[in-house]
Amino acid sequence: GDSVTQMEGPVTLSEEAFLTINCTYTATGYPSLFWYVQYPGEGLQLLLKATKADDKGSNKGFEATYRKETTSFHLEKGSVQVSDSAVYFCALSDRLGNTDKLIFGTGTRLQVFP
Amino acid sequence: DAGVIQSPRHEVTEMGQEVTLRCKPISGHNSLFWYRQTMMRGLELLIYFNNNVPIDDSGMPEDRFSAKMPNASFSTLKIQPSEPRDSAVYFCASSLGTTNEQFFGPGTRLTVL
């Protein structure tokens, strides 16, 4: 079945460092791809998404490009801030009938120190 | 909009007791999802509904778990009897079926002693 694999954390960085969190997927169709972020004590929030190959999703300085040839959707940010400390989840959509079920990776914890 | 509302935010109970978690989706959304999050197993989809009808409950761990959606604005997840291994954070999410962004509630942290 469809699945998502993302790098294990924690990822520990100093403020203003460059961030990459790797995500690869396995899917039989053409899913949409997502990055969700979970801040401490809160639910998940959509960070960005891409719906087809070569699309780039971006938000709050984060970017990810849908690479069909490498089945990847790596998350990047050029300069992280302490406030970016959170758990990041990569996900793909799996449409069943009229509803999109999301399949999540295991999450990657990011810790940014001043 | 108030977003997805879950209650209670925290629940502490003893093994063998019945636990009911509640969710109010975003008005107008027609899909609702229940997830469980633990350190060991990560985020697991338990069940989801479309237009109040359960579509896929293959993630429900066992018969002790049941979920209902009596109308478009309310859903419950019930555990009876509860066990310590049910301790987790339970999230509800909703979406508009024609798009695929899910909006998550703040979660219910369940502790079964």
PDB file of N, CA, C and O in Angstrom, chain A residues 54-92:
ATOM      1  N   ASP A  54       6.377  18.408  -9.910  1.00  0.00           N
ATOM      2  CA  ASP A  54       7.120  19.650 -10.117  1.00  0.00           C
ATOM      3  C   ASP A  54       6.481  20.860  -9.449  1.00  0.00           C
ATOM      4  O   ASP A  54       7.057  21.948  -9.498  1.00  0.00           O
ATOM      5  N   ASP A  55       5.342  20.691  -8.804  1.00  0.00           N
ATOM      6  CA  ASP A  55       4.765  21.780  -8.020  1.00  0.00           C
ATOM      7  C   ASP A  55       5.666  22.069  -6.827  1.00  0.00           C
ATOM      8  O   ASP A  55       6.221  21.158  -6.222  1.00  0.00           O
ATOM      9  N   LYS A  56       5.749  23.334  -6.464  1.00  0.00           N
ATOM     10  CA  LYS A  56       6.466  23.720  -5.261  1.00  0.00           C
ATOM     11  C   LYS A  56       5.465  24.335  -4.288  1.00  0.00           C
ATOM     12  O   LYS A  56       4.782  25.301  -4.626  1.00  0.00           O
ATOM     13  N   GLY A  57       5.394  23.763  -3.101  1.00  0.00           N
ATOM     14  CA  GLY A  57       4.592  24.353  -2.042  1.00  0.00           C
ATOM     15  C   GLY A  57       5.479  25.229  -1.190  1.00  0.00           C
ATOM     16  O   GLY A  57       6.657  24.910  -0.966  1.00  0.00           O
ATOM     17  N   SER A  58       4.928  26.353  -0.706  1.00  0.00           N
ATOM     18  CA  SER A  58       5.731  27.234   0.134  1.00  0.00           C
ATOM     19  C   SER A  58       4.841  27.963   1.125  1.00  0.00           C
ATOM     20  O   SER A  58       3.677  28.266   0.837  1.00  0.00           O
ATOM     21  N   ASN A  59       5.428  28.244   2.298  1.00  0.00           N
ATOM     22  CA  ASN A  59       4.694  28.952   3.344  1.00  0.00           C
ATOM     23  C   ASN A  59       5.662  29.273   4.474  1.00  0.00           C
ATOM     24  O   ASN A  59       6.453  28.414   4.869  1.00  0.00           O
ATOM     25  N   LYS A  60       5.612  30.474   4.991  1.00  0.00           N
ATOM     26  CA  LYS A  60       6.411  30.895   6.155  1.00  0.00           C
ATOM     27  C   LYS A  60       7.900  30.638   5.957  1.00  0.00           C
ATOM     28  O   LYS A  60       8.621  30.346   6.909  1.00  0.00           O
ATOM     29  N   GLY A  61       8.382  30.708   4.717  1.00  0.00           N
ATOM     30  CA  GLY A  61       9.798  30.495   4.439  1.00  0.00           C
ATOM     31  C   GLY A  61      10.166  29.047   4.181  1.00  0.00           C
ATOM     32  O   GLY A  61      11.286  28.748   3.782  1.00  0.00           O
ATOM     33  N   PHE A  62       9.222  28.145   4.398  1.00  0.00           N
ATOM     34  CA  PHE A  62       9.431  26.725   4.105  1.00  0.00           C
ATOM     35  C   PHE A  62       9.045  26.430   2.654  1.00  0.00           C
ATOM     36  O   PHE A  62       8.117  27.034   2.125  1.00  0.00           O
ATOM     37  N   GLU A  63       9.770  25.488   2.040  1.00  0.00           N
ATOM     38  CA  GLU A  63       9.466  25.083   0.674  1.00  0.00           C
ATOM     39  C   GLU A  63       9.628  23.570   0.546  1.00  0.00           C
ATOM     40  O   GLU A  63      10.431  22.963   1.268  1.00  0.00           O
ATOM     41  N   ALA A  64       8.869  23.007  -0.390  1.00  0.00           N
ATOM     42  CA  ALA A  64       9.048  21.601  -0.740  1.00  0.00           C
ATOM     43  C   ALA A  64       8.591  21.423  -2.177  1.00  0.00           C
ATOM     44  O   ALA A  64       7.563  21.983  -2.583  1.00  0.00           O
ATOM     45  N   THR A  65       9.337  20.637  -2.963  1.00  0.00           N
ATOM     46  CA  THR A  65       9.008  20.415  -4.366  1.00  0.00           C
ATOM     47  C   THR A  65       8.642  18.962  -4.586  1.00  0.00           C
ATOM     48  O   THR A  65       9.352  18.050  -4.138  1.00  0.00           O
ATOM     49  N   TYR A  66       7.550  18.736  -5.276  1.00  0.00           N
ATOM     50  CA  TYR A  66       7.023  17.400  -5.590  1.00  0.00           C
ATOM     51  C   TYR A  66       7.893  16.808  -6.701  1.00  0.00           C
ATOM     52  O   TYR A  66       7.802  17.217  -7.867  1.00  0.00           O
ATOM     53  N   ARG A  67       8.733  15.849  -6.346  1.00  0.00           N
ATOM     54  CA  ARG A  67       9.628  15.224  -7.319  1.00  0.00           C
ATOM     55  C   ARG A  67       9.146  13.801  -7.613  1.00  0.00           C
ATOM     56  O   ARG A  67       9.368  12.884  -6.812  1.00  0.00           O
ATOM     57  N   LYS A  68       8.510  13.653  -8.752  1.00  0.00           N
ATOM     58  CA  LYS A  68       7.958  12.338  -9.091  1.00  0.00           C
ATOM     59  C   LYS A  68       9.071  11.348  -9.433  1.00  0.00           C
ATOM     60  O   LYS A  68       8.990  10.163  -9.127  1.00  0.00           O
ATOM     61  N   GLU A  69      10.134  11.842 -10.078  1.00  0.00           N
ATOM     62  CA  GLU A  69      11.193  10.928 -10.529  1.00  0.00           C
ATOM     63  C   GLU A  69      11.945  10.297  -9.357  1.00  0.00           C
ATOM     64  O   GLU A  69      12.443   9.179  -9.471  1.00  0.00           O
ATOM     65  N   THR A  70      12.016  11.021  -8.247  1.00  0.00           N
ATOM     66  CA  THR A  70      12.685  10.484  -7.064  1.00  0.00           C
ATOM     67  C   THR A  70      11.694  10.166  -5.949  1.00  0.00           C
ATOM     68  O   THR A  70      12.118   9.790  -4.848  1.00  0.00           O
ATOM     69  N   THR A  71      10.412  10.295  -6.219  1.00  0.00           N
ATOM     70  CA  THR A  71       9.324  10.089  -5.233  1.00  0.00           C
ATOM     71  C   THR A  71       9.670  10.750  -3.907  1.00  0.00           C
ATOM     72  O   THR A  71       9.672  10.118  -2.834  1.00  0.00           O
ATOM     73  N   SER A  72       9.992  12.048  -3.984  1.00  0.00           N
ATOM     74  CA  SER A  72      10.412  12.767  -2.785  1.00  0.00           C
ATOM     75  C   SER A  72       9.672  14.089  -2.644  1.00  0.00           C
ATOM     76  O   SER A  72       9.132  14.636  -3.623  1.00  0.00           O
ATOM     77  N   PHE A  73       9.671  14.587  -1.415  1.00  0.00           N
ATOM     78  CA  PHE A  73       9.020  15.870  -1.094  1.00  0.00           C
ATOM     79  C   PHE A  73       9.747  16.440   0.111  1.00  0.00           C
ATOM     80  O   PHE A  73       9.182  16.612   1.180  1.00  0.00           O
ATOM     81  N   HIS A  74      10.995  16.783  -0.085  1.00  0.00           N
ATOM     82  CA  HIS A  74      11.845  17.226   1.022  1.00  0.00           C
ATOM     83  C   HIS A  74      11.492  18.641   1.458  1.00  0.00           C
ATOM     84  O   HIS A  74      11.301  19.533   0.626  1.00  0.00           O
ATOM     85  N   LEU A  75      11.473  18.862   2.763  1.00  0.00           N
ATOM     86  CA  LEU A  75      11.149  20.178   3.327  1.00  0.00           C
ATOM     87  C   LEU A  75      12.438  20.959   3.556  1.00  0.00           C
ATOM     88  O   LEU A  75      13.398  20.418   4.119  1.00  0.00           O
ATOM     89  N   GLU A  76      12.450  22.236   3.146  1.00  0.00           N
ATOM     90  CA  GLU A  76      13.636  23.070   3.308  1.00  0.00           C
ATOM     91  C   GLU A  76      13.249  24.444   3.824  1.00  0.00           C
ATOM     92  O   GLU A  76      12.155  24.945   3.552  1.00  0.00           O
ATOM     93  N   LYS A  77      14.187  25.043   4.568  1.00  0.00           N
ATOM     94  CA  LYS A  77      14.057  26.442   4.965  1.00  0.00           C
ATOM     95  C   LYS A  77      15.462  27.015   5.057  1.00  0.00           C
ATOM     96  O   LYS A  77      16.351  26.393   5.631  1.00  0.00           O
ATOM     97  N   GLY A  78      15.632  28.176   4.525  1.00  0.00           N
ATOM     98  CA  GLY A  78      16.959  28.755   4.424  1.00  0.00           C
ATOM     99  C   GLY A  78      17.541  29.228   5.744  1.00  0.00           C
ATOM    100  O   GLY A  78      18.752  29.177   5.948  1.00  0.00           O
ATOM    101  N   SER A  79      16.679  29.668   6.661  1.00  0.00           N
ATOM    102  CA  SER A  79      17.182  30.244   7.912  1.00  0.00           C
ATOM    103  C   SER A  79      16.133  29.981   8.995  1.00  0.00           C
ATOM    104  O   SER A  79      15.101  30.656   9.033  1.00  0.00           O
ATOM    105  N   VAL A  80      16.396  29.006   9.854  1.00  0.00           N
ATOM    106  CA  VAL A  80      15.388  28.628  10.850  1.00  0.00           C
ATOM    107  C   VAL A  80      15.431  29.560  12.054  1.00  0.00           C
ATOM    108  O   VAL A  80      16.470  30.172  12.357  1.00  0.00           O
ATOM    109  N   GLN A  81      14.308  29.617  12.745  1.00  0.00           N
ATOM    110  CA  GLN A  81      14.170  30.423  13.951  1.00  0.00           C
ATOM    111  C   GLN A  81      13.797  29.508  15.124  1.00  0.00           C
ATOM    112  O   GLN A  81      13.292  28.383  14.911  1.00  0.00           O
ATOM    113  N   VAL A  82      14.030  30.007  16.321  1.00  0.00           N
ATOM    114  CA  VAL A  82      13.674  29.225  17.510  1.00  0.00           C
ATOM    115  C   VAL A  82      12.193  28.844  17.468  1.00  0.00           C
ATOM    116  O   VAL A  82      11.796  27.736  17.858  1.00  0.00           O
ATOM    117  N   SER A  83      11.374  29.734  16.954  1.00  0.00           N
ATOM    118  CA  SER A  83       9.927  29.497  16.898  1.00  0.00           C
ATOM    119  C   SER A  83       9.538  28.388  15.918  1.00  0.00           C
ATOM    120  O   SER A  83       8.382  27.952  15.903  1.00  0.00           O
ATOM    121  N   ASP A  84      10.477  27.920  15.101  1.00  0.00           N
ATOM    122  CA  ASP A  84      10.197  26.802  14.188  1.00  0.00           C
ATOM    123  C   ASP A  84      10.316  25.446  14.885  1.00  0.00           C
ATOM    124  O   ASP A  84      10.023  24.407  14.283  1.00  0.00           O
ATOM    125  N   SER A  85      10.744  25.441  16.113  1.00  0.00           N
ATOM    126  CA  SER A  85      10.864  24.182  16.873  1.00  0.00           C
ATOM    127  C   SER A  85       9.494  23.526  16.987  1.00  0.00           C
ATOM    128  O   SER A  85       8.548  24.123  17.518  1.00  0.00           O
ATOM    129  N   ALA A  86       9.396  22.324  16.467  1.00  0.00           N
ATOM    130  CA  ALA A  86       8.112  21.626  16.379  1.00  0.00           C
ATOM    131  C   ALA A  86       8.377  20.239  15.811  1.00  0.00           C
ATOM    132  O   ALA A  86       9.518  19.886  15.518  1.00  0.00           O
ATOM    133  N   VAL A  87       7.294  19.470  15.633  1.00  0.00           N
ATOM    134  CA  VAL A  87       7.383  18.183  14.944  1.00  0.00           C
ATOM    135  C   VAL A  87       6.766  18.353  13.556  1.00  0.00           C
ATOM    136  O   VAL A  87       5.665  18.898  13.431  1.00  0.00           O
ATOM    137  N   TYR A  88       7.459  17.893  12.543  1.00  0.00           N
ATOM    138  CA  TYR A  88       7.025  18.058  11.160  1.00  0.00           C
ATOM    139  C   TYR A  88       6.655  16.686  10.580  1.00  0.00           C
ATOM    140  O   TYR A  88       7.423  15.724  10.689  1.00  0.00           O
ATOM    141  N   PHE A  89       5.476  16.627   9.972  1.00  0.00           N
ATOM    142  CA  PHE A  89       4.958  15.387   9.400  1.00  0.00           C
ATOM    143  C   PHE A  89       4.782  15.534   7.897  1.00  0.00           C
ATOM    144  O   PHE A  89       4.147  16.479   7.425  1.00  0.00           O
ATOM    145  N   CYS A  90       5.336  14.597   7.155  1.00  0.00           N
ATOM    146  CA  CYS A  90       5.088  14.492   5.731  1.00  0.00           C
ATOM    147  C   CYS A  90       3.889  13.566   5.528  1.00  0.00           C
ATOM    148  O   CYS A  90       3.719  12.594   6.289  1.00  0.00           O
ATOM    149  N   ALA A  91       3.058  13.843   4.531  1.00  0.00           N
ATOM    150  CA  ALA A  91       1.859  13.024   4.320  1.00  0.00           C
ATOM    151  C   ALA A  91       1.493  13.003   2.838  1.00  0.00           C
ATOM    152  O   ALA A  91       1.855  13.907   2.076  1.00  0.00           O
ATOM    153  N   LEU A  92       0.775  11.961   2.438  1.00  0.00           N
ATOM    154  CA  LEU A  92       0.208  11.906   1.093  1.00  0.00           C
ATOM    155  C   LEU A  92      -1.270  11.585   1.190  1.00  0.00           C
ATOM    156  O   LEU A  92      -1.731  11.018   2.176  1.00  0.00           O
TER     157      LEU A  92
END
